[in-house]
mmCIF file with all atom_site columns, C-alpha atoms in Angstrom:
data_model
loop_
_atom_site.group_PDB
_atom_site.id
_atom_site.type_symbol
_atom_site.label_atom_id
_atom_site.label_alt_id
_atom_site.label_comp_id
_atom_site.label_asym_id
_atom_site.label_entity_id
_atom_site.label_seq_id
_atom_site.pdbx_PDB_ins_code
_atom_site.Cartn_x
_atom_site.Cartn_y
_atom_site.Cartn_z
_atom_site.occupancy
_atom_site.B_iso_or_equiv
_atom_site.pdbx_formal_charge
_atom_site.auth_seq_id
_atom_site.auth_comp_id
_atom_site.auth_asym_id
_atom_site.auth_atom_id
_atom_site.pdbx_PDB_model_num
ATOM 1  C CA . GLU H 1 1  ? 0.000  0.000   0.000  1.00 81.00 ? 1  GLU H CA 1
ATOM 2  C CA . PHE H 1 2  ? 2.727  2.454   0.923  1.00 86.00 ? 2  PHE H CA 1
ATOM 3  C CA . VAL H 1 3  ? 4.485  2.192   -2.438 1.00 91.00 ? 3  VAL H CA 1
ATOM 4  C CA . ASP H 1 4  ? 1.288  3.099   -4.283 1.00 92.00 ? 4  ASP H CA 1
ATOM 5  C CA . ILE H 1 5  ? 0.745  6.145   -2.088 1.00 91.00 ? 5  ILE H CA 1
ATOM 6  C CA . ALA H 1 6  ? 4.389  7.235   -2.359 1.00 91.00 ? 6  ALA H CA 1
ATOM 7  C CA . GLN H 1 7  ? 4.257  6.933   -6.140 1.00 90.00 ? 7  GLN H CA 1
ATOM 8  C CA . GLN H 1 8  ? 1.042  8.976   -6.324 1.00 91.00 ? 8  GLN H CA 1
ATOM 9  C CA . PHE H 1 9  ? 2.670  11.748  -4.294 1.00 90.00 ? 9  PHE H CA 1
ATOM 10 C CA . SER H 1 10 ? 6.024  11.719  -6.052 1.00 88.00 ? 10 SER H CA 1
ATOM 11 C CA . ASN H 1 11 ? 6.680  15.374  -5.216 1.00 89.00 ? 11 ASN H CA 1
ATOM 12 C CA . VAL H 1 12 ? 6.905  14.837  -1.428 1.00 93.00 ? 12 VAL H CA 1
ATOM 13 C CA . ARG H 1 13 ? 9.716  13.625  0.803  1.00 95.00 ? 13 ARG H CA 1
ATOM 14 C CA . ILE H 1 14 ? 9.300  10.554  2.971  1.00 94.00 ? 14 ILE H CA 1
ATOM 15 C CA . ARG H 1 15 ? 10.452 10.286  6.565  1.00 95.00 ? 15 ARG H CA 1
ATOM 16 C CA . VAL H 1 16 ? 11.130 6.676   7.555  1.00 95.00 ? 16 VAL H CA 1
ATOM 17 C CA . GLU H 1 17 ? 11.366 6.168   11.320 1.00 93.00 ? 17 GLU H CA 1
ATOM 18 C CA . GLY H 1 18 ? 12.749 2.995   12.862 1.00 91.00 ? 18 GLY H CA 1
ATOM 19 C CA . ASN H 1 19 ? 11.780 2.027   16.412 1.00 89.00 ? 19 ASN H CA 1
ATOM 20 C CA . THR H 1 20 ? 12.801 -0.430  19.131 1.00 87.00 ? 20 THR H CA 1
ATOM 21 C CA . ASP H 1 21 ? 11.532 -1.497  22.514 1.00 82.00 ? 21 ASP H CA 1
ATOM 22 C CA . ASN H 1 22 ? 12.752 0.110   25.726 1.00 82.00 ? 22 ASN H CA 1
ATOM 23 C CA . THR H 1 23 ? 15.132 -2.623  26.881 1.00 82.00 ? 23 THR H CA 1
ATOM 24 C CA . GLY H 1 24 ? 18.894 -2.580  26.533 1.00 86.00 ? 24 GLY H CA 1
ATOM 25 C CA . ASN H 1 25 ? 21.337 0.232   25.942 1.00 92.00 ? 25 ASN H CA 1
ATOM 26 C CA . TYR H 1 26 ? 19.767 3.475   24.719 1.00 93.00 ? 26 TYR H CA 1
ATOM 27 C CA . GLU H 1 27 ? 22.506 4.340   22.198 1.00 95.00 ? 27 GLU H CA 1
ATOM 28 C CA . THR H 1 28 ? 22.474 0.788   20.817 1.00 95.00 ? 28 THR H CA 1
ATOM 29 C CA . ASN H 1 29 ? 18.711 0.995   20.329 1.00 92.00 ? 29 ASN H CA 1
ATOM 30 C CA . ILE H 1 30 ? 19.039 4.335   18.528 1.00 94.00 ? 30 ILE H CA 1
ATOM 31 C CA . ALA H 1 31 ? 21.620 2.832   16.146 1.00 96.00 ? 31 ALA H CA 1
ATOM 32 C CA . LEU H 1 32 ? 19.525 -0.327  15.625 1.00 93.00 ? 32 LEU H CA 1
ATOM 33 C CA . SER H 1 33 ? 16.381 1.637   14.868 1.00 93.00 ? 33 SER H CA 1
ATOM 34 C CA . LYS H 1 34 ? 18.242 3.798   12.341 1.00 95.00 ? 34 LYS H CA 1
ATOM 35 C CA . LYS H 1 35 ? 19.571 0.652   10.644 1.00 95.00 ? 35 LYS H CA 1
ATOM 36 C CA . ARG H 1 36 ? 16.003 -0.676  10.454 1.00 93.00 ? 36 ARG H CA 1
ATOM 37 C CA . ALA H 1 37 ? 14.783 2.511   8.809  1.00 95.00 ? 37 ALA H CA 1
ATOM 38 C CA . GLN H 1 38 ? 17.743 2.504   6.403  1.00 97.00 ? 38 GLN H CA 1
ATOM 39 C CA . ALA H 1 39 ? 17.029 -1.121  5.446  1.00 95.00 ? 39 ALA H CA 1
ATOM 40 C CA . VAL H 1 40 ? 13.475 -0.129  4.497  1.00 94.00 ? 40 VAL H CA 1
ATOM 41 C CA . VAL H 1 41 ? 14.767 2.753   2.377  1.00 96.00 ? 41 VAL H CA 1
ATOM 42 C CA . ASP H 1 42 ? 17.314 0.488   0.683  1.00 97.00 ? 42 ASP H CA 1
ATOM 43 C CA . TYR H 1 43 ? 14.544 -1.991  -0.119 1.00 95.00 ? 43 TYR H CA 1
ATOM 44 C CA . LEU H 1 44 ? 12.273 0.692   -1.613 1.00 95.00 ? 44 LEU H CA 1
ATOM 45 C CA . VAL H 1 45 ? 15.128 2.089   -3.698 1.00 96.00 ? 45 VAL H CA 1
ATOM 46 C CA . ASN H 1 46 ? 16.311 -1.312  -4.938 1.00 97.00 ? 46 ASN H CA 1
ATOM 47 C CA . GLU H 1 47 ? 12.931 -2.982  -5.488 1.00 96.00 ? 47 GLU H CA 1
ATOM 48 C CA . TYR H 1 48 ? 10.823 -0.054  -6.696 1.00 95.00 ? 48 TYR H CA 1
ATOM 49 C CA . GLY H 1 49 ? 13.389 2.361   -8.112 1.00 95.00 ? 49 GLY H CA 1
ATOM 50 C CA . MET H 1 50 ? 12.410 5.135   -5.722 1.00 95.00 ? 50 MET H CA 1
ATOM 51 C CA . ASP H 1 51 ? 14.738 8.129   -5.530 1.00 95.00 ? 51 ASP H CA 1
ATOM 52 C CA . ARG H 1 52 ? 17.007 7.778   -2.478 1.00 96.00 ? 52 ARG H CA 1
ATOM 53 C CA . ASN H 1 53 ? 17.028 11.577  -2.097 1.00 96.00 ? 53 ASN H CA 1
ATOM 54 C CA . ARG H 1 54 ? 13.313 11.560  -1.213 1.00 96.00 ? 54 ARG H CA 1
ATOM 55 C CA . PHE H 1 55 ? 13.979 9.820   2.090  1.00 96.00 ? 55 PHE H CA 1
ATOM 56 C CA . ILE H 1 56 ? 14.804 11.116  5.545  1.00 95.00 ? 56 ILE H CA 1
ATOM 57 C CA . VAL H 1 57 ? 16.030 8.286   7.800  1.00 97.00 ? 57 VAL H CA 1
ATOM 58 C CA . VAL H 1 58 ? 15.357 8.578   11.538 1.00 95.00 ? 58 VAL H CA 1
ATOM 59 C CA . GLY H 1 59 ? 16.247 6.222   14.371 1.00 94.00 ? 59 GLY H CA 1
ATOM 60 C CA . ASN H 1 60 ? 13.877 6.783   17.295 1.00 92.00 ? 60 ASN H CA 1
ATOM 61 C CA . GLY H 1 61 ? 15.130 3.896   19.383 1.00 90.00 ? 61 GLY H CA 1
ATOM 62 C CA . PRO H 1 62 ? 12.775 3.570   22.355 1.00 86.00 ? 62 PRO H CA 1
ATOM 63 C CA . LYS H 1 63 ? 11.612 7.222   22.228 1.00 84.00 ? 63 LYS H CA 1
ATOM 64 C CA . LYS H 1 64 ? 8.294  6.250   20.623 1.00 76.00 ? 64 LYS H CA 1
ATOM 65 C CA . ALA H 1 65 ? 7.859  2.881   22.296 1.00 66.00 ? 65 ALA H CA 1
ATOM 66 C CA . ILE H 1 66 ? 4.249  1.717   22.199 1.00 65.00 ? 66 ILE H CA 1
ATOM 67 C CA . ALA H 1 67 ? 4.365  0.260   25.721 1.00 56.00 ? 67 ALA H CA 1
ATOM 68 C CA . ASP H 1 68 ? 6.799  -1.205  28.233 1.00 56.00 ? 68 ASP H CA 1
ATOM 69 C CA . ASN H 1 69 ? 8.277  -4.462  27.013 1.00 52.00 ? 69 ASN H CA 1
ATOM 70 C CA . VAL H 1 70 ? 7.019  -6.538  29.940 1.00 51.00 ? 70 VAL H CA 1
ATOM 71 C CA . ASN H 1 71 ? 6.136  -9.734  28.057 1.00 53.00 ? 71 ASN H CA 1
ATOM 72 C CA . GLY H 1 72 ? 9.363  -10.239 26.140 1.00 54.00 ? 72 GLY H CA 1
ATOM 73 C CA . PRO H 1 73 ? 10.234 -9.249  22.573 1.00 56.00 ? 73 PRO H CA 1
ATOM 74 C CA . ASN H 1 74 ? 7.284  -8.336  20.417 1.00 56.00 ? 74 ASN H CA 1
ATOM 75 C CA . GLU H 1 75 ? 7.065  -7.334  16.753 1.00 57.00 ? 75 GLU H CA 1
ATOM 76 C CA . LYS H 1 76 ? 5.061  -4.199  17.535 1.00 57.00 ? 76 LYS H CA 1
ATOM 77 C CA . TYR H 1 77 ? 8.212  -2.655  18.991 1.00 57.00 ? 77 TYR H CA 1
ATOM 78 C CA . ARG H 1 78 ? 10.215 -3.434  15.858 1.00 63.00 ? 78 ARG H CA 1
ATOM 79 C CA . ARG H 1 79 ? 8.137  -1.235  13.610 1.00 72.00 ? 79 ARG H CA 1
ATOM 80 C CA . THR H 1 80 ? 8.929  1.310   10.964 1.00 80.00 ? 80 THR H CA 1
ATOM 81 C CA . ASP H 1 81 ? 6.720  4.369   10.545 1.00 84.00 ? 81 ASP H CA 1
ATOM 82 C CA . PHE H 1 82 ? 6.293  6.428   7.376  1.00 82.00 ? 82 PHE H CA 1
ATOM 83 C CA . ASN H 1 83 ? 5.417  10.111  7.060  1.00 83.00 ? 83 ASN H CA 1
ATOM 84 C CA . LEU H 1 84 ? 4.920  12.044  3.839  1.00 84.00 ? 84 LEU H CA 1
ATOM 85 C CA . ILE H 1 85 ? 6.386  15.546  4.061  1.00 88.00 ? 85 ILE H CA 1
ATOM 86 C CA . ALA H 1 86 ? 5.253  18.245  1.660  1.00 80.00 ? 86 ALA H CA 1
ATOM 87 C CA . ASP H 1 87 ? 7.817  20.965  0.986  1.00 67.00 ? 87 ASP H CA 1
#
């Protein structure tokens, strides 16, 4: 779904935000979340030919955690969010 929307709005930039849970070292989580976001951008560029310059890569780490990670690792913490940004 995202690719279709991004292609329809080809004149906007896309912020890709990687996230983690709130366990472990803060700096490590920031780096991991940025790598997650970058992996998504790399995929979109390589698979769909999207312009790499459209993307802003952000690593939130645990800053936007959905909830405390009390039940062990969960996929909802390992999410990537997209935002379209009009100039």
